[in-house]
PDB file of C-alpha atoms and ligand atoms in Angstrom:
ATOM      1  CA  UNK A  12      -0.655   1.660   3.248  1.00 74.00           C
ATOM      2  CA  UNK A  13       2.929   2.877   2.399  1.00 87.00           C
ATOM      3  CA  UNK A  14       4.220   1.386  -1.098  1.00 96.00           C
ATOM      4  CA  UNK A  15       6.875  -1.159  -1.304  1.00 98.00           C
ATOM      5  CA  UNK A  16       9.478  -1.954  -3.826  1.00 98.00           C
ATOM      6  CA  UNK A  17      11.714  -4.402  -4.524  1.00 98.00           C
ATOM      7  CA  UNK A  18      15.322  -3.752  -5.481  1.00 98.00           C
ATOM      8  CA  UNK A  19      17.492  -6.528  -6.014  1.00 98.00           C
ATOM      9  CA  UNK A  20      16.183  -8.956  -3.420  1.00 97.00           C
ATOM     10  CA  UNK A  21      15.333  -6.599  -0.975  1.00 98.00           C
ATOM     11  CA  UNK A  22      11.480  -5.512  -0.383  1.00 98.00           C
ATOM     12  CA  UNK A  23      11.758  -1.275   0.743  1.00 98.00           C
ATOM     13  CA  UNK A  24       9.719   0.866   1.321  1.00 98.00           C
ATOM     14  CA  UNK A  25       9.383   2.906  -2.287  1.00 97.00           C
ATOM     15  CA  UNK A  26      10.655   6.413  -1.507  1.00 97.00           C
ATOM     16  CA  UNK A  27      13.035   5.055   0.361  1.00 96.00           C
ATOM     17  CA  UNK A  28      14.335   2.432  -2.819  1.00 98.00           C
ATOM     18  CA  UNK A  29      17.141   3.420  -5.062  1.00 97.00           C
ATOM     19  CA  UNK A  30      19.719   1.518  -7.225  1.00 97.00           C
ATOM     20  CA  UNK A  31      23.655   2.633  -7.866  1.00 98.00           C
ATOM     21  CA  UNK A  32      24.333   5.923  -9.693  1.00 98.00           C
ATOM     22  CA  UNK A  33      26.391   3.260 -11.751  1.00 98.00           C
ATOM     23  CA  UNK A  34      23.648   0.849 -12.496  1.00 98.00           C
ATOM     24  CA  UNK A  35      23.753   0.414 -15.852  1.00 98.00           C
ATOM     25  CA  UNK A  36      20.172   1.235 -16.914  1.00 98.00           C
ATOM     26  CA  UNK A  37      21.000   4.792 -15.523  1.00 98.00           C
ATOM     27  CA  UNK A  38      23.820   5.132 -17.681  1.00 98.00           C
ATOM     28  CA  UNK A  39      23.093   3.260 -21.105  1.00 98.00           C
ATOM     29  CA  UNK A  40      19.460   2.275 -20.979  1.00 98.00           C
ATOM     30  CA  UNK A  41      21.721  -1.119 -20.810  1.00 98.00           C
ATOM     31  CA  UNK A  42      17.827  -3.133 -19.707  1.00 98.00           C
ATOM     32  CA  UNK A  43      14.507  -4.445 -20.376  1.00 99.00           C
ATOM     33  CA  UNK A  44      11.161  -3.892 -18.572  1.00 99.00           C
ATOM     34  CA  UNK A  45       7.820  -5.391 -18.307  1.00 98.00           C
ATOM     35  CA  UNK A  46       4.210  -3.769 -17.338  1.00 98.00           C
ATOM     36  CA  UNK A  47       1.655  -6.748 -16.800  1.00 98.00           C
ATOM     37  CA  UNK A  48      -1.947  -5.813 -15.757  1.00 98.00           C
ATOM     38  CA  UNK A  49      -3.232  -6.427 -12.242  1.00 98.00           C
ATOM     39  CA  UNK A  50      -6.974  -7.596 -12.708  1.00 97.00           C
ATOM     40  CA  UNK A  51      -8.904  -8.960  -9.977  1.00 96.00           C
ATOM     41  CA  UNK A  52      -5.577  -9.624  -8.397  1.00 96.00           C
ATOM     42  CA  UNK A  53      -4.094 -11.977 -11.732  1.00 97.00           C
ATOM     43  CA  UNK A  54      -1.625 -11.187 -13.590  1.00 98.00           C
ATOM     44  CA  UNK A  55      -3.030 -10.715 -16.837  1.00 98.00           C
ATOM     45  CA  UNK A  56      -1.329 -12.950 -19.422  1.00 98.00           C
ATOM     46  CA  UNK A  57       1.901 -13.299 -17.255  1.00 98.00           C
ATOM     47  CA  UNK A  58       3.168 -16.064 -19.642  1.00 98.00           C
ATOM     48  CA  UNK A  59       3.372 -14.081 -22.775  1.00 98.00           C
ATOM     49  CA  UNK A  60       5.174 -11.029 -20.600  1.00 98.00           C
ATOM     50  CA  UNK A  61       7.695 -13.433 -19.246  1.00 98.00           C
ATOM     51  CA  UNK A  62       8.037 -15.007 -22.665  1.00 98.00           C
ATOM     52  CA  UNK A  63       8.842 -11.634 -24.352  1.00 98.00           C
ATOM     53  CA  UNK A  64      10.879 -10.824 -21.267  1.00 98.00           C
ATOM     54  CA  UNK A  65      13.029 -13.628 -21.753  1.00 98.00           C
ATOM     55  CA  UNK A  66      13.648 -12.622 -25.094  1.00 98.00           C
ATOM     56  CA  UNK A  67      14.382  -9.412 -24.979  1.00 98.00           C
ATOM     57  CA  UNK A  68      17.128 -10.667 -22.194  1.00 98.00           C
ATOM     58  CA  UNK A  69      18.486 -13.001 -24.827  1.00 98.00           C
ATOM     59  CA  UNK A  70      18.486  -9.906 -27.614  1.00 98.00           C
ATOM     60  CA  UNK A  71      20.545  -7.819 -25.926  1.00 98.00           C
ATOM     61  CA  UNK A  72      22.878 -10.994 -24.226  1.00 98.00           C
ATOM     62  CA  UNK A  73      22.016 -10.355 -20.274  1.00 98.00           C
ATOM     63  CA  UNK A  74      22.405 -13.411 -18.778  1.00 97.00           C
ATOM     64  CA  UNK A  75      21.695 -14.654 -14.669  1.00 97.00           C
ATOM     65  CA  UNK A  76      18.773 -12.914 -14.407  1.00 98.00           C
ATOM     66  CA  UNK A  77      16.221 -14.499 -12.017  1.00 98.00           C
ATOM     67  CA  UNK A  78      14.151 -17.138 -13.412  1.00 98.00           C
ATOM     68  CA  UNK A  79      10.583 -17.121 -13.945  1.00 98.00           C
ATOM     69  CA  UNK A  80       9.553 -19.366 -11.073  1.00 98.00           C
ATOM     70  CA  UNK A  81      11.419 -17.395  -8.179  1.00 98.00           C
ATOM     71  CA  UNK A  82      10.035 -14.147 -10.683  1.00 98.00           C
ATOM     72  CA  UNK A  83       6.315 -14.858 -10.406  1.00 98.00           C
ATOM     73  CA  UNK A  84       6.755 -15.030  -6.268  1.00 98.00           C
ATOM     74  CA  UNK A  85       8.975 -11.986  -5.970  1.00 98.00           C
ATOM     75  CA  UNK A  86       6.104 -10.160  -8.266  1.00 98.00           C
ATOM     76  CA  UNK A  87       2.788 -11.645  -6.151  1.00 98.00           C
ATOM     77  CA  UNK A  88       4.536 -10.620  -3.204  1.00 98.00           C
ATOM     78  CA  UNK A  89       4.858  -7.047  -3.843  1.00 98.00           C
ATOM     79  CA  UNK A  90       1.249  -6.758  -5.320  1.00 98.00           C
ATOM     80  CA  UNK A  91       0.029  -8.110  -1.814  1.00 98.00           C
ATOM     81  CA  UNK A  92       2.502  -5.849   0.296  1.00 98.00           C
ATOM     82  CA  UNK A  93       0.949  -2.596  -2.368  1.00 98.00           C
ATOM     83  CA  UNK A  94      -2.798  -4.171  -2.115  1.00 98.00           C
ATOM     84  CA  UNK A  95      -2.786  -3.791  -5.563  1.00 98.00           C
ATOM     85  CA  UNK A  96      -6.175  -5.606  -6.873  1.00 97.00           C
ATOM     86  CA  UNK A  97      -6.557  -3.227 -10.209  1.00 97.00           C
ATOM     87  CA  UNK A  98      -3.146  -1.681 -11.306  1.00 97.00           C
ATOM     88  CA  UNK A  99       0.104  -2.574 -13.070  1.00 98.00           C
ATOM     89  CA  UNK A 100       3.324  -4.297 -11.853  1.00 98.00           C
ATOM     90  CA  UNK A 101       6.226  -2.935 -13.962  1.00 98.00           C
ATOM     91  CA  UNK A 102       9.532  -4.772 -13.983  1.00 98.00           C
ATOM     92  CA  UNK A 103      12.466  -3.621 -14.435  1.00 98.00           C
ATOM     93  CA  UNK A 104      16.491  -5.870 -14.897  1.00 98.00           C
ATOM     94  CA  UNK A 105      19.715  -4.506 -16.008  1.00 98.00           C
ATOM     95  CA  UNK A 106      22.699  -5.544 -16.924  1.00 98.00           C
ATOM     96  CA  UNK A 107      24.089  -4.132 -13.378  1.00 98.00           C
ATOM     97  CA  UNK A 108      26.233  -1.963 -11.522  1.00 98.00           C
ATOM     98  CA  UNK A 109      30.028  -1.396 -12.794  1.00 98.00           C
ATOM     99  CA  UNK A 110      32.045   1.556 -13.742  1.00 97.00           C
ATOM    100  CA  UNK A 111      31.051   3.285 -16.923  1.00 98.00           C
ATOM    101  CA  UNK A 112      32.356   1.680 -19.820  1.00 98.00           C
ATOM    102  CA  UNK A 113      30.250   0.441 -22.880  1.00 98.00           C
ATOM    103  CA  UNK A 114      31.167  -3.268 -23.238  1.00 98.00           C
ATOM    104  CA  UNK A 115      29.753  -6.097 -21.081  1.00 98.00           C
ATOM    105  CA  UNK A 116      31.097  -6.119 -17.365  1.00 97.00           C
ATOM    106  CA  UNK A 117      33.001  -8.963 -16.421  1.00 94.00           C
ATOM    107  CA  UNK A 118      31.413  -9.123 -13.130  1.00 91.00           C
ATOM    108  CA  UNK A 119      28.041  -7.128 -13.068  1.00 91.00           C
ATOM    109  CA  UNK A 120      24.846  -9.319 -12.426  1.00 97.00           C
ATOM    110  CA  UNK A 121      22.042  -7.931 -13.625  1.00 98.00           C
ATOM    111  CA  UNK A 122      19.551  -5.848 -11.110  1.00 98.00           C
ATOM    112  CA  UNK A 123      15.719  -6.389 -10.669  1.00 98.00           C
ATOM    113  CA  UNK A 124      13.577  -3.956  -9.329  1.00 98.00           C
ATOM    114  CA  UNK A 125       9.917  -4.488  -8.995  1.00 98.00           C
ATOM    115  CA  UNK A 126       6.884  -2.034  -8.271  1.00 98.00           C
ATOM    116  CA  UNK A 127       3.401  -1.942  -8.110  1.00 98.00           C
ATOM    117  CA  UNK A 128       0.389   0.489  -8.239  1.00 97.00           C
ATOM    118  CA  UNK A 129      -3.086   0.630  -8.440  1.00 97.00           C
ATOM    119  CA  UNK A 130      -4.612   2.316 -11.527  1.00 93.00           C
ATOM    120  CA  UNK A 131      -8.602   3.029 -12.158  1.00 88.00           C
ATOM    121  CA  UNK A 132     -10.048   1.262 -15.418  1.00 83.00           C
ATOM    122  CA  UNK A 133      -9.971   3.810 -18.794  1.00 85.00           C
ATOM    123  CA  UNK A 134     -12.265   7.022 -18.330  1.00 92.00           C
ATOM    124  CA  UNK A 135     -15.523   6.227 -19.563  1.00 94.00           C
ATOM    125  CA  UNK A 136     -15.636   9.022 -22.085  1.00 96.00           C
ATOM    126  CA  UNK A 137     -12.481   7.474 -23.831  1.00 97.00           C
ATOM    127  CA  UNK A 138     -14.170   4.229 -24.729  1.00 97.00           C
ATOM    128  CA  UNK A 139     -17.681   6.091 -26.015  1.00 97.00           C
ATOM    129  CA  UNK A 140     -16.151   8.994 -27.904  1.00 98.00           C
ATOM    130  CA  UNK A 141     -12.968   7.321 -29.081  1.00 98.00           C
ATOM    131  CA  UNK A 142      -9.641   9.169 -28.786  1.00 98.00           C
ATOM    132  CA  UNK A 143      -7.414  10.871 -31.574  1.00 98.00           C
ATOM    133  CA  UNK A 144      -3.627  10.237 -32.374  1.00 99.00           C
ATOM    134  CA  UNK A 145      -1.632  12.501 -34.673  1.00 99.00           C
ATOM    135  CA  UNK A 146       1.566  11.393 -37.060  1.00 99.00           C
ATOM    136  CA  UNK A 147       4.604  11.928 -36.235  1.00 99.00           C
ATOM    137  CA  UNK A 148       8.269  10.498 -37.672  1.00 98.00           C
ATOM    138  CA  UNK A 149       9.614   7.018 -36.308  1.00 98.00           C
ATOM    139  CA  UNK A 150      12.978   8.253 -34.892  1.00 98.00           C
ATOM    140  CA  UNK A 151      13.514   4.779 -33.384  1.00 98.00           C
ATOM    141  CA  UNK A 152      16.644   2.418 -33.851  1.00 98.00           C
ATOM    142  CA  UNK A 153      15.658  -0.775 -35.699  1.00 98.00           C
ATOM    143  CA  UNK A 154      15.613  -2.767 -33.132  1.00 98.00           C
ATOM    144  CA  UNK A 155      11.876  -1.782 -31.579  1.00 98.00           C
ATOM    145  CA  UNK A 156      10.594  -5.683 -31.146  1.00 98.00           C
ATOM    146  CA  UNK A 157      13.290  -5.714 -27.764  1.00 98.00           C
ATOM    147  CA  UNK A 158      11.055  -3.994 -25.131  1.00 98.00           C
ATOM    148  CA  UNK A 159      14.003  -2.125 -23.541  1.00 98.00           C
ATOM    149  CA  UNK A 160      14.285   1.136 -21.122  1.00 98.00           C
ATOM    150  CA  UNK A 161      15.488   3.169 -24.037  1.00 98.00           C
ATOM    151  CA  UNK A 162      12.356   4.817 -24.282  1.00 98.00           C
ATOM    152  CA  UNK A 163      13.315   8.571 -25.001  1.00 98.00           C
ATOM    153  CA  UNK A 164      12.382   8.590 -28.823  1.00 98.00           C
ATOM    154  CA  UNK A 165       8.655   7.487 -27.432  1.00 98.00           C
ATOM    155  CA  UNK A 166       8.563   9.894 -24.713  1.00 98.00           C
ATOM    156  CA  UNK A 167       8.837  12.940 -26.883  1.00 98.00           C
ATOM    157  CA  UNK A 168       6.950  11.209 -29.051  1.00 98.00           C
ATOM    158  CA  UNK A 169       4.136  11.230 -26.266  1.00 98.00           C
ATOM    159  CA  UNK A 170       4.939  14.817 -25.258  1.00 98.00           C
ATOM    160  CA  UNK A 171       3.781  15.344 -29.050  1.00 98.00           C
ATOM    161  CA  UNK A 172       0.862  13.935 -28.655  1.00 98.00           C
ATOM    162  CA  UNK A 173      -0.184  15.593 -25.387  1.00 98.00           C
ATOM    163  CA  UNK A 174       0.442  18.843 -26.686  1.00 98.00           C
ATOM    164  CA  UNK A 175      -1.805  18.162 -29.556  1.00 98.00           C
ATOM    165  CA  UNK A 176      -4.403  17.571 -27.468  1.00 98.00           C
ATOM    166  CA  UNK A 177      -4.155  14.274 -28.439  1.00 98.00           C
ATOM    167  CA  UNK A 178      -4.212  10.557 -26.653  1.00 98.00           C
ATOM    168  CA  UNK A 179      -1.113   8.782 -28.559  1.00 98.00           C
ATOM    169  CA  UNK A 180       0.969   9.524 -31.029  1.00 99.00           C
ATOM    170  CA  UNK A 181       1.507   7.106 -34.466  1.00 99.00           C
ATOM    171  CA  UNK A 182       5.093   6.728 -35.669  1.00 99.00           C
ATOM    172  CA  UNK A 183       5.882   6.702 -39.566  1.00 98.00           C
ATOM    173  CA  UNK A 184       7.934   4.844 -41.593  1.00 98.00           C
ATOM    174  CA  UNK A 185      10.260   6.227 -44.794  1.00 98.00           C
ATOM    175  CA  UNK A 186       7.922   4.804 -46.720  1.00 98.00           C
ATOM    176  CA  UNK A 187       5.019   7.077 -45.229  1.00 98.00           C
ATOM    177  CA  UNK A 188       3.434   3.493 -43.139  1.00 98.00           C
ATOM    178  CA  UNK A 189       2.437   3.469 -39.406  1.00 99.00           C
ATOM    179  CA  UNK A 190       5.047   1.715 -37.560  1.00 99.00           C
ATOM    180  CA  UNK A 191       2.714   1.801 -33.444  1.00 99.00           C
ATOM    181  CA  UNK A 192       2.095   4.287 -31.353  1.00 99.00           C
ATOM    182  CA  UNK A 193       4.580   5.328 -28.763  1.00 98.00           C
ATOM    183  CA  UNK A 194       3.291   3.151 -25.619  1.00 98.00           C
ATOM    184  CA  UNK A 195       0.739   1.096 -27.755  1.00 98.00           C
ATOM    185  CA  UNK A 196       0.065  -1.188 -31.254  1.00 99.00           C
ATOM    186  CA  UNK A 197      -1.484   0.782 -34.247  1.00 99.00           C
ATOM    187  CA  UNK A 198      -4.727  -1.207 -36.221  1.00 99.00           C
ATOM    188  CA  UNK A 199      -7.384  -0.127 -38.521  1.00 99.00           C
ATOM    189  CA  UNK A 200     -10.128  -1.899 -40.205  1.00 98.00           C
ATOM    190  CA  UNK A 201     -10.309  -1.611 -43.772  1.00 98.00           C
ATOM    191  CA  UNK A 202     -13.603  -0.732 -45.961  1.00 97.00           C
ATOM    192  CA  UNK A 203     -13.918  -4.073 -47.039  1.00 96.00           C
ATOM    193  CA  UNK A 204     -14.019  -4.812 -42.790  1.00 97.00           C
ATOM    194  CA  UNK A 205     -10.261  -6.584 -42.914  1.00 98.00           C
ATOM    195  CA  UNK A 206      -8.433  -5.754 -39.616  1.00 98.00           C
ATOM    196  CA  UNK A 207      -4.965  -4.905 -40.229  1.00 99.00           C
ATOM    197  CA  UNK A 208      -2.132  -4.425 -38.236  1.00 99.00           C
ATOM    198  CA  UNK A 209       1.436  -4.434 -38.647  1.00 98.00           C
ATOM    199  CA  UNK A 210       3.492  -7.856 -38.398  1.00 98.00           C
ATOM    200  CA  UNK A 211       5.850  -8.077 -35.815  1.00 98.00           C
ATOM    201  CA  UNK A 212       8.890  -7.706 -37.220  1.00 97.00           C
ATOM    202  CA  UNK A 213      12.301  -5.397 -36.106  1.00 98.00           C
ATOM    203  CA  UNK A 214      10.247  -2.482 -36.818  1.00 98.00           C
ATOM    204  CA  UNK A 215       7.482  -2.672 -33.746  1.00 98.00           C
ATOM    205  CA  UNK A 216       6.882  -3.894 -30.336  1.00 98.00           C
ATOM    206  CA  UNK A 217       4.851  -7.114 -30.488  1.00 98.00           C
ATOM    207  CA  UNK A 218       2.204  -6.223 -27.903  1.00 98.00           C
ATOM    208  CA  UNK A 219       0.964  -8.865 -25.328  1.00 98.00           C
ATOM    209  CA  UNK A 220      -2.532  -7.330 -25.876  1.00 98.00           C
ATOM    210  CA  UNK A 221      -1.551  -7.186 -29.537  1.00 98.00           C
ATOM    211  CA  UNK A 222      -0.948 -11.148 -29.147  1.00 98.00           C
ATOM    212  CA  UNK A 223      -4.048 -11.545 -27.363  1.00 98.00           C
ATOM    213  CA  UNK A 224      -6.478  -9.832 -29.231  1.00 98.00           C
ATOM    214  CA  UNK A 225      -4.732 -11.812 -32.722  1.00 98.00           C
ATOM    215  CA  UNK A 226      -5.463 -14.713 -30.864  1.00 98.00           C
ATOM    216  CA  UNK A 227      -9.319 -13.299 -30.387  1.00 98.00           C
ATOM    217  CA  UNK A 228      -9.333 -12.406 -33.801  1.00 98.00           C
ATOM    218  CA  UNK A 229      -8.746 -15.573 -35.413  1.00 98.00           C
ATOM    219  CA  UNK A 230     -11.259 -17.413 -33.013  1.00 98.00           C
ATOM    220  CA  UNK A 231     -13.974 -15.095 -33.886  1.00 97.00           C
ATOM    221  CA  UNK A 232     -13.262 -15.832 -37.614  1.00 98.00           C
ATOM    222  CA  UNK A 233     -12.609 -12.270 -38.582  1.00 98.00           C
ATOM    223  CA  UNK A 234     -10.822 -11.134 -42.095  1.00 98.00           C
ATOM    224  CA  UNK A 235      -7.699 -10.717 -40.543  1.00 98.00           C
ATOM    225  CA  UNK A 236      -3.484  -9.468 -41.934  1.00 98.00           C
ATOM    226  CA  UNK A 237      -0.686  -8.546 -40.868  1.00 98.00           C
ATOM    227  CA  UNK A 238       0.748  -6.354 -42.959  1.00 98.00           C
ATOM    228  CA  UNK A 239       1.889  -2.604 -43.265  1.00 98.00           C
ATOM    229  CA  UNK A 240      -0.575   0.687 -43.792  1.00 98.00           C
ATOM    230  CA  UNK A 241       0.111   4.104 -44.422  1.00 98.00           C
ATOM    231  CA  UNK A 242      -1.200   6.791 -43.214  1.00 98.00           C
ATOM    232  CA  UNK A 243      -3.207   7.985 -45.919  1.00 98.00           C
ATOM    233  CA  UNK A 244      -5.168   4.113 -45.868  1.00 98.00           C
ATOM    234  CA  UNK A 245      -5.361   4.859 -42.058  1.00 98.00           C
ATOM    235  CA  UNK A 246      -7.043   8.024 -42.340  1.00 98.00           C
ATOM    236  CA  UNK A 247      -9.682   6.360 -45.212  1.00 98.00           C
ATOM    237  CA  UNK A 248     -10.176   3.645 -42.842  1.00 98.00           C
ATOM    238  CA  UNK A 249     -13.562   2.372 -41.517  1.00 98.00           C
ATOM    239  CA  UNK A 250     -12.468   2.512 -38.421  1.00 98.00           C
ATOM    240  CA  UNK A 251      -9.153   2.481 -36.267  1.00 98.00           C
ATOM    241  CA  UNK A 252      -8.122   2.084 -32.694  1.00 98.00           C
ATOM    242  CA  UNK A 253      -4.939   1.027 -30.819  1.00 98.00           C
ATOM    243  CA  UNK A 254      -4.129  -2.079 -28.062  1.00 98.00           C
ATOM    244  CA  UNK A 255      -1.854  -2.110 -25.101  1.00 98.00           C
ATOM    245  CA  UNK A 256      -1.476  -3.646 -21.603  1.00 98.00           C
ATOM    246  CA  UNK A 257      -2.522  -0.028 -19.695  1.00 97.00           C
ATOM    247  CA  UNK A 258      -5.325   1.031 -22.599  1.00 97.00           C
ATOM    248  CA  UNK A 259      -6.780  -2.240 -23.303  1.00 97.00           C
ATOM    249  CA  UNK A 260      -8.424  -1.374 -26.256  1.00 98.00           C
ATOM    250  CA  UNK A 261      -9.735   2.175 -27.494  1.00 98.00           C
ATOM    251  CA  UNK A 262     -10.943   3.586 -30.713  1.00 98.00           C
ATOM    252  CA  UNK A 263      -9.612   6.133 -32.456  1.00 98.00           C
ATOM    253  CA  UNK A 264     -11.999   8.926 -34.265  1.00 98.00           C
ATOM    254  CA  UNK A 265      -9.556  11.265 -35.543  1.00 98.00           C
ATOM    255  CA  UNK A 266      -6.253  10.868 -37.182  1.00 98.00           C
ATOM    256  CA  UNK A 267      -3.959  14.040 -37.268  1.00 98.00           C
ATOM    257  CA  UNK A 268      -7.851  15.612 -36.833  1.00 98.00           C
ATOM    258  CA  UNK A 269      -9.657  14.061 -39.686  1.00 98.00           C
ATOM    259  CA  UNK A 270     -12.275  12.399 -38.471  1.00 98.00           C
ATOM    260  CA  UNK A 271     -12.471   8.496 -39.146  1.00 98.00           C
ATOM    261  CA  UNK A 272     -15.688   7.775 -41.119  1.00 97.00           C
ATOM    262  CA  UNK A 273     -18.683   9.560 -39.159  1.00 97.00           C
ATOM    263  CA  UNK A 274     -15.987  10.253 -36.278  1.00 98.00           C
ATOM    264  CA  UNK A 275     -17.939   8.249 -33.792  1.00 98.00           C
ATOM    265  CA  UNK A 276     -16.305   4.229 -32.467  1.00 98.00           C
ATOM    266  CA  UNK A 277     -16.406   1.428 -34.957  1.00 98.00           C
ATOM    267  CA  UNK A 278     -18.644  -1.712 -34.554  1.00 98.00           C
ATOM    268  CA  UNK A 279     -15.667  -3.794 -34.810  1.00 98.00           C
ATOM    269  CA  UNK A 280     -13.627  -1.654 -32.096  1.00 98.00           C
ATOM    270  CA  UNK A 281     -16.558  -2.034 -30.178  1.00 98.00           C
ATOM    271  CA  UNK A 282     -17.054  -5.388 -30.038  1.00 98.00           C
ATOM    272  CA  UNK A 283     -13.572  -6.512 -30.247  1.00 98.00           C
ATOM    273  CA  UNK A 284     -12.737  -4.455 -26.838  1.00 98.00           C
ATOM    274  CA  UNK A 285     -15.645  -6.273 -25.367  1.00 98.00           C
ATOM    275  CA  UNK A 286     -14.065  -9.892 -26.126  1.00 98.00           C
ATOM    276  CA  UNK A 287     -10.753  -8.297 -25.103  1.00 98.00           C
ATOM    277  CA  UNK A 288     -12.453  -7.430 -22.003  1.00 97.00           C
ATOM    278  CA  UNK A 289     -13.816 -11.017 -21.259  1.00 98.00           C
ATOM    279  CA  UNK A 290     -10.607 -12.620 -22.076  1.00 98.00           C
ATOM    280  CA  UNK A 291      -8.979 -10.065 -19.243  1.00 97.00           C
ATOM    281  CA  UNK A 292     -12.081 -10.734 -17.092  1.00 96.00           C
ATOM    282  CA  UNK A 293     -11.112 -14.580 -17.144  1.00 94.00           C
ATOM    283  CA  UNK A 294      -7.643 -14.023 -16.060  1.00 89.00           C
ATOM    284  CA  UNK A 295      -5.831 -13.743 -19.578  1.00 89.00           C
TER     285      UNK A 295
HETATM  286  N1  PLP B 301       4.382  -0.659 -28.522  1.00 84.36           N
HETATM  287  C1  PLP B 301       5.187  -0.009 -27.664  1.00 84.36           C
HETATM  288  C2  PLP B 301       6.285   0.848 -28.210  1.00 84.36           C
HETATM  289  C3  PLP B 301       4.995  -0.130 -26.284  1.00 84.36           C
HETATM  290  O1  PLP B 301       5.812   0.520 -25.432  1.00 84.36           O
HETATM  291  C4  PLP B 301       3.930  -0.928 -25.810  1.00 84.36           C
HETATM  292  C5  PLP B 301       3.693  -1.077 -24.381  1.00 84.36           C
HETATM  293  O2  PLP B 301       4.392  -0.554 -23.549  1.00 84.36           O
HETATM  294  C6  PLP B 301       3.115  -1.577 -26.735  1.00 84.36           C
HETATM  295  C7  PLP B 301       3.376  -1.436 -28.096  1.00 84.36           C
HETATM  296  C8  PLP B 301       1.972  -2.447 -26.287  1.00 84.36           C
HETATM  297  O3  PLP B 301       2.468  -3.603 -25.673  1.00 84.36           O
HETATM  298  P1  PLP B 301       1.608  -4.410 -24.613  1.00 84.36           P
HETATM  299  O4  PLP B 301       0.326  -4.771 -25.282  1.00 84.36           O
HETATM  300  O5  PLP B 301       2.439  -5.584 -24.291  1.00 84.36           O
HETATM  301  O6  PLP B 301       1.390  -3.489 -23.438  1.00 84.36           O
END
């Protein structure tokens, strides 16, 4: 089956889809993306994405972008045209083609493009030997809660990582505290078995799965804040491990290569993956 894309309200075939050397994502990063989870065919907590999608559009003042409704079809449609029943869609909208200038066009409109693709769930290994992150500066601008295409900061930041040997990479404050991890949201559970994870404020993305799992949390009854930690509590931790849309949930075993306690996965990692899971399994 050949992949399909959609490009500003046209469905092509993907190597064949392209937007204007003047679009202004190409140019400025001027845009905002979304990657929901494909699961059985749902869309995995679509409401949140298209929540946080709407904000971001209002951060950063694009306006006329298609509305949810008219949204939800365009992005069912080209999961059935990929056959995606396991994968990602990722959405993309910009504020449009005009000629390079930095303020607002008068009279872009912003561009969607949609894709789809079918991805395999996490290797086995990952989940029962837990991954390892290193440290690394936050480089970032301070506006990280807008999920936009400005991404470069968090793809060297990944590069890091992947040269370390290493699955993500943590970001660091001034004041020495974990900010998230390049493509995912930073937690650890404390000694005294209190989950932490930062709040959502300027400083981090405020994860869907992140959302979810807070939501999880709090049913379950668990000692629960959101608040900063630095690196050093990170590394004493009982236990660590990191959230996002494409990684569900993983534990972490090794922090710039200290292990994390005995350097095998946490109970509460365990477990709380586990509800994660069964939360995904029931649509989001
Ligand atoms: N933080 C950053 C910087 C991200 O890019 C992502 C996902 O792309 C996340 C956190 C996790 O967000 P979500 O759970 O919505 O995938």
């Amino acid at each position: 089956m050949s992949r399909v894309a959609y490009v500003d309200g046209v469905y092509r075939r993907h190597r064949d889809a392209a937007v204007h050397i003047e679009d202004r994502g190409y140019q400025f990063a001027d845009g905002v993306y979304e990657v929901i989870a494909v699961r059985g065919g749902k869309l995995i907590d679509e409401v949140l994405h298209l929540v946080r999608l709407r904000r971001s559009l209002g951060e950063l003042r694009i306006a006329g972008a298609l509305a949810d409704a008219p949204l939800k079809v365009v992005m069912r449609e080209v999961v059935r045209r990929n056959g995606v029943v396991n994968g990602i869609v990722y959405l993309q909208i910009t504020r449009g083609t005009a000629p390079r200038d930095h303020g607002f066009p008068k009279a872009a409109r912003p561009i969607l493009v949609v894709t789809a693709g079918c991805s395999r769930p996490a290797n086995p290994k990952l989940v029962e030997e837990g991954i390892s992150v290193i440290t690394i500066p936050d480089i970032r601008w301070q506006r990280c809660d807008i999920k936009t295409i400005a991404l470069v900061a968090n793809v060297l930041g990944k590069q890091q990582a992947r040269e370390a040997g290493a699955y993500e990479a943590w970001m660091v404050d001034a004041e020495g505290r974990v900010t998230e991890g390049t493509s995912t949201n930073a937690w650890i559970v404390t000694g005294d078995n209190l989950i932490v994870t930062r709040a959502a404020d300027h400083s981090i993305l405020d994860g869907v799965t992140r959302q979810a799992l807070i939501a999880i949390i709090r049913r379950e009854g668990y000692a629960f804040a959101e608040r900063p930690f630095t690196v050093a509590e990170a590394k004493a931790a009982r236990e660590a491990f990191l959230t996002s849309t494409t990684s569900d949930l993983l534990p972490i075993v090794a922090i710039d290569g200290q292990p994390i306690a005995n350097g095998a996965p946490g109970l509460v990692s365990q477990k709380l993956r586990a509800d994660y899971l069964a939360h995904v399994a029931e649509g989001g």
